[in-house]
Amino acid sequence: MNNATSDGAEASETGAERTVSVVNIIYNHSNPYQRLMYEDTEGPIRLEAGAKSLLGRICQAPASERPRALHLHWDDRMFGRNADREENEIAAGGVLDDLEQYRTDGGRIIWTVHNRIAHASRDAATLQTARLRLAELSDLVHVHSAHAAGYVADEYDVRAERLCIAPHPSYLGAYEPAEATLARPPAGGPAHFLHFGYFRGNKGSDDVIRAAGALSGRDAVDWRLSIIGRAFRTGIRMMRAAEQLPNVTASSQMIPDEEIPALFGGAHFYVAPFRDLFTSGSVMLALTYGLPVLGPNTPAMRETTPKECHDLLYSNDGHPRRLLRSMTAAAGMDQV
């Protein structure tokens, strides 16, 4: 992101430059996304894991001990997490009141809107109410694409001067030296499709398995598919079904960071039937390793993927045969 500077910001240690002290609140340190977003930023940026409890401690601390700004991510982990609506509303109100007091006392708030819908929120109404209030409290609303900016402007009445478009960073150099990634030879063998990540409702993993099942009956097509990532509850059943298909390898075990380069470097195509997301870390990871992406022809996907690969995007009407046709066409391509 751009250098965080402000006329009223705190002085840096040298006094030669004035910078904003920012706490970038994250939920774990396993994904290098936040670190990469701040890679070119000057100033005392702290990446701290935590959610509502950390927010409460910061907002209620003496003014002299607070950071100059808070950067909030993944609001669906903060609001609407439980099945009990009343409990969610009480918890959300407490967090938002803390943030309002923090801002009244001079703090500044940056809010990143990652997705149109939540990854895991059980209470969409409470999340939406919280987002409307966050839109009022935030000094800057960050999104990764023009498509997302248009949605946020319309849905939450955020004026252009408070919107910042900063694309999702590449993962080049995050899991292995950049030179190793750039020198990696193309994968050999038949068309190898990869579907990776946390398998939740908006991931479209069921579509991938249905397409693989249909593709299994086409003897003329030579291919294989790896479905690798974390699955929960119904996702476990989905993974078990995938394991029964020929040409399919499925695993719900967490992949160590050091194995990610070989996993992505050994594939030819990334399968991403995501219809409701603004951006995807797994898609960016696939592009980092040079994998064309098979996904729905949405504004978000067109903005994310190279124009040369748009022929692999299919009609966004939700019909599972669209993905099957895209995989069939990709499997018939020469793998160089």
mmCIF file of C-alpha atoms in Angstrom:
data_model
loop_
_atom_site.group_PDB
_atom_site.id
_atom_site.type_symbol
_atom_site.label_atom_id
_atom_site.label_comp_id
_atom_site.label_asym_id
_atom_site.label_seq_id
_atom_site.Cartn_x
_atom_site.Cartn_y
_atom_site.Cartn_z
ATOM 1 C CA MET A 1 0.000 0.000 0.000
ATOM 2 C CA ASN A 2 1.052 3.616 -0.354
ATOM 3 C CA ASN A 3 3.162 5.221 2.341
ATOM 4 C CA ALA A 4 0.925 6.078 5.299
ATOM 5 C CA THR A 5 1.607 9.761 5.842
ATOM 6 C CA SER A 6 -0.511 12.507 7.363
ATOM 7 C CA ASP A 7 -0.133 16.133 8.397
ATOM 8 C CA GLY A 8 -1.148 15.320 11.964
ATOM 9 C CA ALA A 9 0.713 12.042 12.243
ATOM 10 C CA GLU A 10 3.266 11.085 14.810
ATOM 11 C CA ALA A 11 6.929 11.843 14.227
ATOM 12 C CA SER A 12 9.220 8.994 13.304
ATOM 13 C CA GLU A 13 12.224 8.202 15.475
ATOM 14 C CA THR A 14 14.566 10.277 13.307
ATOM 15 C CA GLY A 15 12.213 13.232 13.158
ATOM 16 C CA ALA A 16 13.060 13.584 9.463
ATOM 17 C CA GLU A 17 9.704 12.243 8.339
ATOM 18 C CA ARG A 18 6.234 12.141 9.840
ATOM 19 C CA THR A 19 4.516 8.766 9.665
ATOM 20 C CA VAL A 20 1.386 7.106 11.006
ATOM 21 C CA SER A 21 1.677 4.320 13.580
ATOM 22 C CA VAL A 22 -0.700 1.592 12.375
ATOM 23 C CA VAL A 23 -1.773 -1.680 13.980
ATOM 24 C CA ASN A 24 -2.860 -4.056 11.229
ATOM 25 C CA ILE A 25 -5.178 -6.524 12.958
ATOM 26 C CA ILE A 26 -4.986 -10.053 11.594
ATOM 27 C CA TYR A 27 -6.202 -13.462 12.742
ATOM 28 C CA ASN A 28 -3.103 -15.573 12.221
ATOM 29 C CA HIS A 29 0.361 -15.223 10.773
ATOM 30 C CA SER A 30 0.216 -18.198 8.398
ATOM 31 C CA ASN A 31 -0.953 -16.169 5.385
ATOM 32 C CA PRO A 32 1.684 -13.630 4.263
ATOM 33 C CA TYR A 33 -0.979 -11.394 2.658
ATOM 34 C CA GLN A 34 -0.817 -8.535 5.193
ATOM 35 C CA ARG A 35 2.955 -8.501 5.284
ATOM 36 C CA LEU A 36 3.035 -8.291 1.484
ATOM 37 C CA MET A 37 0.458 -5.498 1.425
ATOM 38 C CA TYR A 38 2.708 -3.391 3.654
ATOM 39 C CA GLU A 39 6.001 -4.398 2.068
ATOM 40 C CA ASP A 40 6.678 -0.985 0.485
ATOM 41 C CA THR A 41 5.195 1.056 3.329
ATOM 42 C CA GLU A 42 7.380 3.255 5.483
ATOM 43 C CA GLY A 43 6.508 3.812 9.121
ATOM 44 C CA PRO A 44 5.968 1.836 12.320
ATOM 45 C CA ILE A 45 3.527 -0.822 11.079
ATOM 46 C CA ARG A 46 2.764 -3.616 13.543
ATOM 47 C CA LEU A 47 1.072 -6.836 12.447
ATOM 48 C CA GLU A 48 -0.801 -8.156 15.460
ATOM 49 C CA ALA A 49 -2.914 -11.299 15.519
ATOM 50 C CA GLY A 50 -6.276 -10.907 17.211
ATOM 51 C CA ALA A 51 -9.849 -9.800 16.712
ATOM 52 C CA LYS A 52 -12.461 -8.328 19.059
ATOM 53 C CA SER A 53 -10.388 -8.819 22.227
ATOM 54 C CA LEU A 54 -7.405 -6.985 20.736
ATOM 55 C CA LEU A 55 -9.625 -4.214 19.424
ATOM 56 C CA GLY A 56 -11.136 -3.746 22.868
ATOM 57 C CA ARG A 57 -7.746 -3.488 24.551
ATOM 58 C CA ILE A 58 -6.511 -0.940 22.025
ATOM 59 C CA CYS A 59 -9.644 1.215 22.011
ATOM 60 C CA GLN A 60 -9.861 1.300 25.813
ATOM 61 C CA ALA A 61 -6.163 1.960 26.436
ATOM 62 C CA PRO A 62 -4.954 5.435 27.459
ATOM 63 C CA ALA A 63 -4.676 7.751 24.447
ATOM 64 C CA SER A 64 -0.886 7.888 24.775
ATOM 65 C CA GLU A 65 -0.646 4.112 24.347
ATOM 66 C CA ARG A 66 -2.916 3.769 21.318
ATOM 67 C CA PRO A 67 -1.694 3.444 17.741
ATOM 68 C CA ARG A 68 -2.480 6.356 15.446
ATOM 69 C CA ALA A 69 -4.536 4.124 13.153
ATOM 70 C CA LEU A 70 -6.215 0.709 13.066
ATOM 71 C CA HIS A 71 -6.435 -1.392 9.905
ATOM 72 C CA LEU A 72 -9.325 -3.883 10.045
ATOM 73 C CA HIS A 73 -9.542 -7.029 7.909
ATOM 74 C CA TRP A 74 -12.059 -9.866 7.483
ATOM 75 C CA ASP A 75 -15.049 -8.311 9.178
ATOM 76 C CA ASP A 76 -16.934 -11.614 8.900
ATOM 77 C CA ARG A 77 -14.695 -12.914 11.692
ATOM 78 C CA MET A 78 -15.696 -9.974 13.872
ATOM 79 C CA PHE A 79 -19.453 -9.824 13.329
ATOM 80 C CA GLY A 80 -22.224 -12.388 12.985
ATOM 81 C CA ARG A 81 -20.119 -15.409 13.865
ATOM 82 C CA ASN A 82 -22.694 -17.204 16.034
ATOM 83 C CA ALA A 83 -26.145 -18.620 15.363
ATOM 84 C CA ASP A 84 -27.722 -16.468 18.114
ATOM 85 C CA ARG A 85 -28.753 -13.139 16.522
ATOM 86 C CA GLU A 86 -29.246 -11.320 19.830
ATOM 87 C CA GLU A 87 -25.821 -12.383 21.080
ATOM 88 C CA ASN A 88 -24.252 -11.255 17.800
ATOM 89 C CA GLU A 89 -25.931 -7.845 17.947
ATOM 90 C CA ILE A 90 -24.761 -7.217 21.520
ATOM 91 C CA ALA A 91 -21.183 -8.230 20.673
ATOM 92 C CA ALA A 92 -21.157 -6.150 17.472
ATOM 93 C CA GLY A 93 -22.501 -3.119 19.292
ATOM 94 C CA GLY A 94 -19.694 -3.312 21.842
ATOM 95 C CA VAL A 95 -16.983 -3.512 19.175
ATOM 96 C CA LEU A 96 -18.446 -0.667 17.124
ATOM 97 C CA ASP A 97 -18.899 1.542 20.190
ATOM 98 C CA ASP A 98 -15.238 0.979 21.056
ATOM 99 C CA LEU A 99 -14.233 1.940 17.522
ATOM 100 C CA GLU A 100 -16.393 5.063 17.608
ATOM 101 C CA GLN A 101 -14.793 6.173 20.875
ATOM 102 C CA TYR A 102 -11.332 5.432 19.485
ATOM 103 C CA ARG A 103 -12.068 7.638 16.478
ATOM 104 C CA THR A 104 -13.608 10.388 18.630
ATOM 105 C CA ASP A 105 -10.374 10.408 20.639
ATOM 106 C CA GLY A 106 -8.352 11.058 17.490
ATOM 107 C CA GLY A 107 -7.659 7.582 16.134
ATOM 108 C CA ARG A 108 -8.078 6.760 12.475
ATOM 109 C CA ILE A 109 -9.635 3.639 10.943
ATOM 110 C CA ILE A 110 -8.797 1.818 7.712
ATOM 111 C CA TRP A 111 -11.219 -0.929 6.664
ATOM 112 C CA THR A 112 -10.429 -3.486 3.971
ATOM 113 C CA VAL A 113 -13.498 -4.993 2.296
ATOM 114 C CA HIS A 114 -12.302 -8.358 1.027
ATOM 115 C CA ASN A 115 -15.531 -9.901 -0.230
ATOM 116 C CA ARG A 116 -19.122 -9.163 -1.153
ATOM 117 C CA ILE A 117 -20.359 -11.939 1.128
ATOM 118 C CA ALA A 118 -18.806 -13.466 4.226
ATOM 119 C CA HIS A 119 -16.576 -16.522 4.191
ATOM 120 C CA ALA A 120 -18.052 -17.916 7.364
ATOM 121 C CA SER A 121 -20.601 -15.573 9.003
ATOM 122 C CA ARG A 122 -23.760 -17.313 10.200
ATOM 123 C CA ASP A 123 -25.676 -14.074 10.703
ATOM 124 C CA ALA A 124 -25.588 -12.029 7.512
ATOM 125 C CA ALA A 125 -27.974 -9.374 8.862
ATOM 126 C CA THR A 126 -25.748 -8.467 11.808
ATOM 127 C CA LEU A 127 -22.684 -8.400 9.541
ATOM 128 C CA GLN A 128 -24.451 -6.077 7.098
ATOM 129 C CA THR A 129 -25.540 -3.728 9.911
ATOM 130 C CA ALA A 130 -21.963 -3.668 11.214
ATOM 131 C CA ARG A 131 -20.613 -2.940 7.741
ATOM 132 C CA LEU A 132 -22.942 0.038 7.353
ATOM 133 C CA ARG A 133 -21.598 1.494 10.585
ATOM 134 C CA LEU A 134 -18.001 0.670 9.681
ATOM 135 C CA ALA A 135 -18.508 2.586 6.454
ATOM 136 C CA GLU A 136 -19.436 5.655 8.523
ATOM 137 C CA LEU A 137 -16.540 5.258 10.972
ATOM 138 C CA SER A 138 -13.742 4.502 8.498
ATOM 139 C CA ASP A 139 -11.461 7.263 7.292
ATOM 140 C CA LEU A 140 -10.308 5.063 4.405
ATOM 141 C CA VAL A 141 -12.009 2.038 2.822
ATOM 142 C CA HIS A 142 -9.617 -0.224 0.945
ATOM 143 C CA VAL A 143 -10.624 -2.652 -1.818
ATOM 144 C CA HIS A 144 -8.601 -4.682 -4.308
ATOM 145 C CA SER A 145 -10.429 -3.881 -7.570
ATOM 146 C CA ALA A 146 -12.499 -1.268 -9.373
ATOM 147 C CA HIS A 147 -15.436 -3.679 -9.366
ATOM 148 C CA ALA A 148 -15.294 -3.916 -5.568
ATOM 149 C CA ALA A 149 -14.974 -0.133 -5.284
ATOM 150 C CA GLY A 150 -18.167 0.331 -7.280
ATOM 151 C CA TYR A 151 -20.033 -2.078 -5.041
ATOM 152 C CA VAL A 152 -18.783 -0.480 -1.804
ATOM 153 C CA ALA A 153 -19.617 3.011 -3.079
ATOM 154 C CA ASP A 154 -23.190 2.012 -3.927
ATOM 155 C CA GLU A 155 -23.931 -0.431 -1.090
ATOM 156 C CA TYR A 156 -22.376 1.549 1.768
ATOM 157 C CA ASP A 157 -22.509 5.112 0.393
ATOM 158 C CA VAL A 158 -18.725 5.590 0.524
ATOM 159 C CA ARG A 159 -17.597 8.625 -1.460
ATOM 160 C CA ALA A 160 -14.683 8.342 -3.897
ATOM 161 C CA GLU A 161 -12.283 10.394 -1.747
ATOM 162 C CA ARG A 162 -12.501 7.761 1.012
ATOM 163 C CA LEU A 163 -11.991 4.786 -1.334
ATOM 164 C CA CYS A 164 -8.546 3.305 -1.998
ATOM 165 C CA ILE A 165 -7.983 0.666 -4.699
ATOM 166 C CA ALA A 166 -4.791 -1.305 -4.023
ATOM 167 C CA PRO A 167 -4.616 -4.678 -5.828
ATOM 168 C CA HIS A 168 -3.998 -7.899 -3.961
ATOM 169 C CA PRO A 169 -0.213 -8.442 -3.945
ATOM 170 C CA SER A 170 1.548 -11.232 -5.778
ATOM 171 C CA TYR A 171 2.981 -14.012 -3.617
ATOM 172 C CA LEU A 172 6.244 -13.974 -5.558
ATOM 173 C CA GLY A 173 9.023 -14.483 -3.034
ATOM 174 C CA ALA A 174 6.671 -15.384 -0.181
ATOM 175 C CA TYR A 175 7.094 -19.178 -0.176
ATOM 176 C CA GLU A 176 10.435 -19.526 -1.947
ATOM 177 C CA PRO A 177 12.976 -17.109 -3.434
ATOM 178 C CA ALA A 178 11.513 -15.247 -6.408
ATOM 179 C CA GLU A 179 14.369 -16.484 -8.578
ATOM 180 C CA ALA A 180 13.372 -20.095 -7.887
ATOM 181 C CA THR A 181 9.769 -19.456 -8.890
ATOM 182 C CA LEU A 182 10.722 -17.631 -12.086
ATOM 183 C CA ALA A 183 13.175 -20.380 -13.072
ATOM 184 C CA ARG A 184 10.777 -23.254 -12.333
ATOM 185 C CA PRO A 185 10.238 -25.331 -15.514
ATOM 186 C CA PRO A 186 6.671 -25.990 -16.710
ATOM 187 C CA ALA A 187 4.997 -29.092 -15.296
ATOM 188 C CA GLY A 188 5.015 -32.164 -17.501
ATOM 189 C CA GLY A 189 2.460 -34.900 -18.059
ATOM 190 C CA PRO A 190 -1.275 -34.668 -18.775
ATOM 191 C CA ALA A 191 -3.383 -31.652 -17.852
ATOM 192 C CA HIS A 192 -3.209 -31.228 -14.084
ATOM 193 C CA PHE A 193 -5.958 -29.166 -12.440
ATOM 194 C CA LEU A 194 -5.573 -27.786 -8.903
ATOM 195 C CA HIS A 195 -8.296 -26.666 -6.462
ATOM 196 C CA PHE A 196 -6.809 -25.320 -3.225
ATOM 197 C CA GLY A 197 -7.690 -23.490 -0.034
ATOM 198 C CA TYR A 198 -10.278 -23.500 2.729
ATOM 199 C CA PHE A 199 -13.292 -25.363 1.358
ATOM 200 C CA ARG A 200 -16.349 -23.386 2.421
ATOM 201 C CA GLY A 201 -19.694 -22.649 0.806
ATOM 202 C CA ASN A 202 -18.501 -19.853 -1.460
ATOM 203 C CA LYS A 203 -15.569 -21.881 -2.764
ATOM 204 C CA GLY A 204 -17.639 -23.821 -5.303
ATOM 205 C CA SER A 205 -15.898 -27.093 -4.471
ATOM 206 C CA ASP A 206 -19.075 -29.094 -5.162
ATOM 207 C CA ASP A 207 -19.005 -27.784 -8.720
ATOM 208 C CA VAL A 208 -15.407 -28.964 -9.094
ATOM 209 C CA ILE A 209 -16.283 -32.475 -7.920
ATOM 210 C CA ARG A 210 -19.354 -32.718 -10.156
ATOM 211 C CA ALA A 211 -17.308 -31.589 -13.147
ATOM 212 C CA ALA A 212 -14.566 -34.105 -12.294
ATOM 213 C CA GLY A 213 -17.156 -36.876 -12.034
ATOM 214 C CA ALA A 214 -18.513 -36.056 -15.479
ATOM 215 C CA LEU A 215 -15.028 -35.673 -16.939
ATOM 216 C CA SER A 216 -14.097 -39.130 -15.620
ATOM 217 C CA GLY A 217 -16.400 -40.711 -18.178
ATOM 218 C CA ARG A 218 -14.604 -39.159 -21.132
ATOM 219 C CA ASP A 219 -11.837 -41.593 -22.031
ATOM 220 C CA ALA A 220 -10.466 -39.388 -24.784
ATOM 221 C CA VAL A 221 -9.458 -36.703 -22.286
ATOM 222 C CA ASP A 222 -6.214 -37.208 -20.315
ATOM 223 C CA TRP A 223 -6.183 -35.257 -17.057
ATOM 224 C CA ARG A 224 -5.841 -35.325 -13.282
ATOM 225 C CA LEU A 225 -7.133 -33.150 -10.470
ATOM 226 C CA SER A 226 -5.730 -32.320 -7.029
ATOM 227 C CA ILE A 227 -8.141 -30.999 -4.390
ATOM 228 C CA ILE A 228 -5.954 -29.857 -1.521
ATOM 229 C CA GLY A 229 -6.941 -27.817 1.516
ATOM 230 C CA ARG A 230 -8.799 -27.561 4.792
ATOM 231 C CA ALA A 231 -12.333 -28.948 4.953
ATOM 232 C CA PHE A 232 -14.839 -28.737 7.792
ATOM 233 C CA ARG A 233 -17.977 -30.785 8.509
ATOM 234 C CA THR A 234 -19.843 -31.076 5.187
ATOM 235 C CA GLY A 235 -16.542 -30.409 3.452
ATOM 236 C CA ILE A 236 -15.136 -33.639 4.865
ATOM 237 C CA ARG A 237 -17.942 -35.602 3.194
ATOM 238 C CA MET A 238 -17.232 -33.742 -0.016
ATOM 239 C CA MET A 239 -13.567 -34.693 0.151
ATOM 240 C CA ARG A 240 -14.433 -38.341 0.733
ATOM 241 C CA ALA A 241 -16.628 -38.298 -2.364
ATOM 242 C CA ALA A 242 -13.800 -36.743 -4.365
ATOM 243 C CA GLU A 243 -11.377 -39.472 -3.271
ATOM 244 C CA GLN A 244 -13.565 -42.084 -4.972
ATOM 245 C CA LEU A 245 -13.200 -40.503 -8.396
ATOM 246 C CA PRO A 246 -10.549 -41.718 -10.845
ATOM 247 C CA ASN A 247 -7.790 -39.234 -11.650
ATOM 248 C CA VAL A 248 -8.548 -37.262 -8.461
ATOM 249 C CA THR A 249 -6.288 -36.783 -5.429
ATOM 250 C CA ALA A 250 -7.958 -35.199 -2.411
ATOM 251 C CA SER A 251 -6.488 -34.187 0.940
ATOM 252 C CA SER A 252 -7.892 -32.106 3.789
ATOM 253 C CA GLN A 253 -4.559 -31.862 5.591
ATOM 254 C CA MET A 254 -2.902 -28.492 6.075
ATOM 255 C CA ILE A 255 -0.119 -28.045 3.525
ATOM 256 C CA PRO A 256 3.193 -26.791 4.999
ATOM 257 C CA ASP A 257 4.425 -23.563 3.441
ATOM 258 C CA GLU A 258 7.518 -25.259 2.055
ATOM 259 C CA GLU A 259 5.339 -27.608 -0.042
ATOM 260 C CA ILE A 260 3.283 -24.877 -1.723
ATOM 261 C CA PRO A 261 5.810 -24.111 -4.523
ATOM 262 C CA ALA A 262 5.936 -27.757 -5.655
ATOM 263 C CA LEU A 263 2.150 -28.094 -5.399
ATOM 264 C CA PHE A 264 1.402 -25.062 -7.579
ATOM 265 C CA GLY A 265 4.465 -25.538 -9.764
ATOM 266 C CA GLY A 266 3.332 -29.093 -10.557
ATOM 267 C CA ALA A 267 -0.073 -28.035 -11.899
ATOM 268 C CA HIS A 268 -1.187 -26.612 -15.255
ATOM 269 C CA PHE A 269 -4.525 -24.960 -14.388
ATOM 270 C CA TYR A 270 -6.206 -23.555 -11.301
ATOM 271 C CA VAL A 271 -9.926 -24.259 -10.875
ATOM 272 C CA ALA A 272 -11.762 -21.400 -9.139
ATOM 273 C CA PRO A 273 -15.568 -21.492 -9.527
ATOM 274 C CA PHE A 274 -16.016 -18.485 -7.224
ATOM 275 C CA ARG A 275 -19.085 -16.419 -8.143
ATOM 276 C CA ASP A 276 -19.397 -13.957 -5.234
ATOM 277 C CA LEU A 277 -15.879 -12.896 -4.276
ATOM 278 C CA PHE A 278 -14.137 -9.620 -5.043
ATOM 279 C CA THR A 279 -10.684 -11.118 -4.817
ATOM 280 C CA SER A 280 -9.088 -14.445 -3.939
ATOM 281 C CA GLY A 281 -5.750 -15.132 -2.327
ATOM 282 C CA SER A 282 -5.652 -18.611 -3.858
ATOM 283 C CA VAL A 283 -6.217 -17.182 -7.344
ATOM 284 C CA MET A 284 -3.369 -14.724 -6.764
ATOM 285 C CA LEU A 285 -1.209 -17.615 -5.578
ATOM 286 C CA ALA A 286 -2.037 -19.554 -8.757
ATOM 287 C CA LEU A 287 -1.164 -16.555 -10.939
ATOM 288 C CA THR A 288 2.123 -16.184 -9.047
ATOM 289 C CA TYR A 289 3.065 -19.653 -10.302
ATOM 290 C CA GLY A 290 1.836 -18.974 -13.830
ATOM 291 C CA LEU A 291 -1.348 -21.063 -13.739
ATOM 292 C CA PRO A 292 -4.234 -20.008 -15.994
ATOM 293 C CA VAL A 293 -7.467 -19.798 -13.999
ATOM 294 C CA LEU A 294 -10.727 -21.559 -14.849
ATOM 295 C CA GLY A 295 -13.586 -19.621 -13.300
ATOM 296 C CA PRO A 296 -16.815 -17.728 -13.997
ATOM 297 C CA ASN A 297 -16.722 -14.733 -16.307
ATOM 298 C CA THR A 298 -17.331 -12.091 -13.632
ATOM 299 C CA PRO A 299 -15.971 -8.524 -13.431
ATOM 300 C CA ALA A 300 -13.835 -9.536 -10.451
ATOM 301 C CA MET A 301 -12.307 -12.500 -12.310
ATOM 302 C CA ARG A 302 -11.677 -10.428 -15.460
ATOM 303 C CA GLU A 303 -9.919 -7.748 -13.409
ATOM 304 C CA THR A 304 -7.766 -10.334 -11.639
ATOM 305 C CA THR A 305 -6.651 -12.590 -14.514
ATOM 306 C CA PRO A 306 -4.611 -11.749 -17.655
ATOM 307 C CA LYS A 307 -6.641 -10.991 -20.795
ATOM 308 C CA GLU A 308 -4.825 -13.816 -22.588
ATOM 309 C CA CYS A 309 -6.549 -16.286 -20.244
ATOM 310 C CA HIS A 310 -10.090 -14.935 -20.464
ATOM 311 C CA ASP A 311 -11.093 -17.597 -22.994
ATOM 312 C CA LEU A 312 -10.994 -20.075 -20.091
ATOM 313 C CA LEU A 313 -13.626 -18.104 -18.163
ATOM 314 C CA TYR A 314 -17.153 -19.435 -18.587
ATOM 315 C CA SER A 315 -20.695 -18.066 -18.377
ATOM 316 C CA ASN A 316 -21.627 -17.023 -14.865
ATOM 317 C CA ASP A 317 -25.088 -18.600 -14.853
ATOM 318 C CA GLY A 318 -24.323 -21.164 -12.143
ATOM 319 C CA HIS A 319 -24.769 -24.198 -14.402
ATOM 320 C CA PRO A 320 -22.204 -26.877 -13.449
ATOM 321 C CA ARG A 321 -21.705 -27.909 -17.084
ATOM 322 C CA ARG A 322 -20.025 -24.552 -17.779
ATOM 323 C CA LEU A 323 -17.038 -25.558 -15.645
ATOM 324 C CA LEU A 324 -17.012 -29.043 -17.199
ATOM 325 C CA ARG A 325 -16.729 -27.549 -20.681
ATOM 326 C CA SER A 326 -13.915 -25.253 -19.581
ATOM 327 C CA MET A 327 -11.996 -28.149 -18.016
ATOM 328 C CA THR A 328 -12.556 -30.284 -21.125
ATOM 329 C CA ALA A 329 -11.208 -27.538 -23.372
ATOM 330 C CA ALA A 330 -8.203 -26.964 -21.093
ATOM 331 C CA ALA A 331 -7.420 -30.691 -20.907
ATOM 332 C CA GLY A 332 -7.267 -30.808 -24.684
ATOM 333 C CA MET A 333 -4.593 -28.109 -24.889
ATOM 334 C CA ASP A 334 -0.950 -28.991 -25.394
ATOM 335 C CA GLN A 335 0.880 -28.663 -22.067
ATOM 336 C CA VAL A 336 4.171 -26.892 -22.763
#
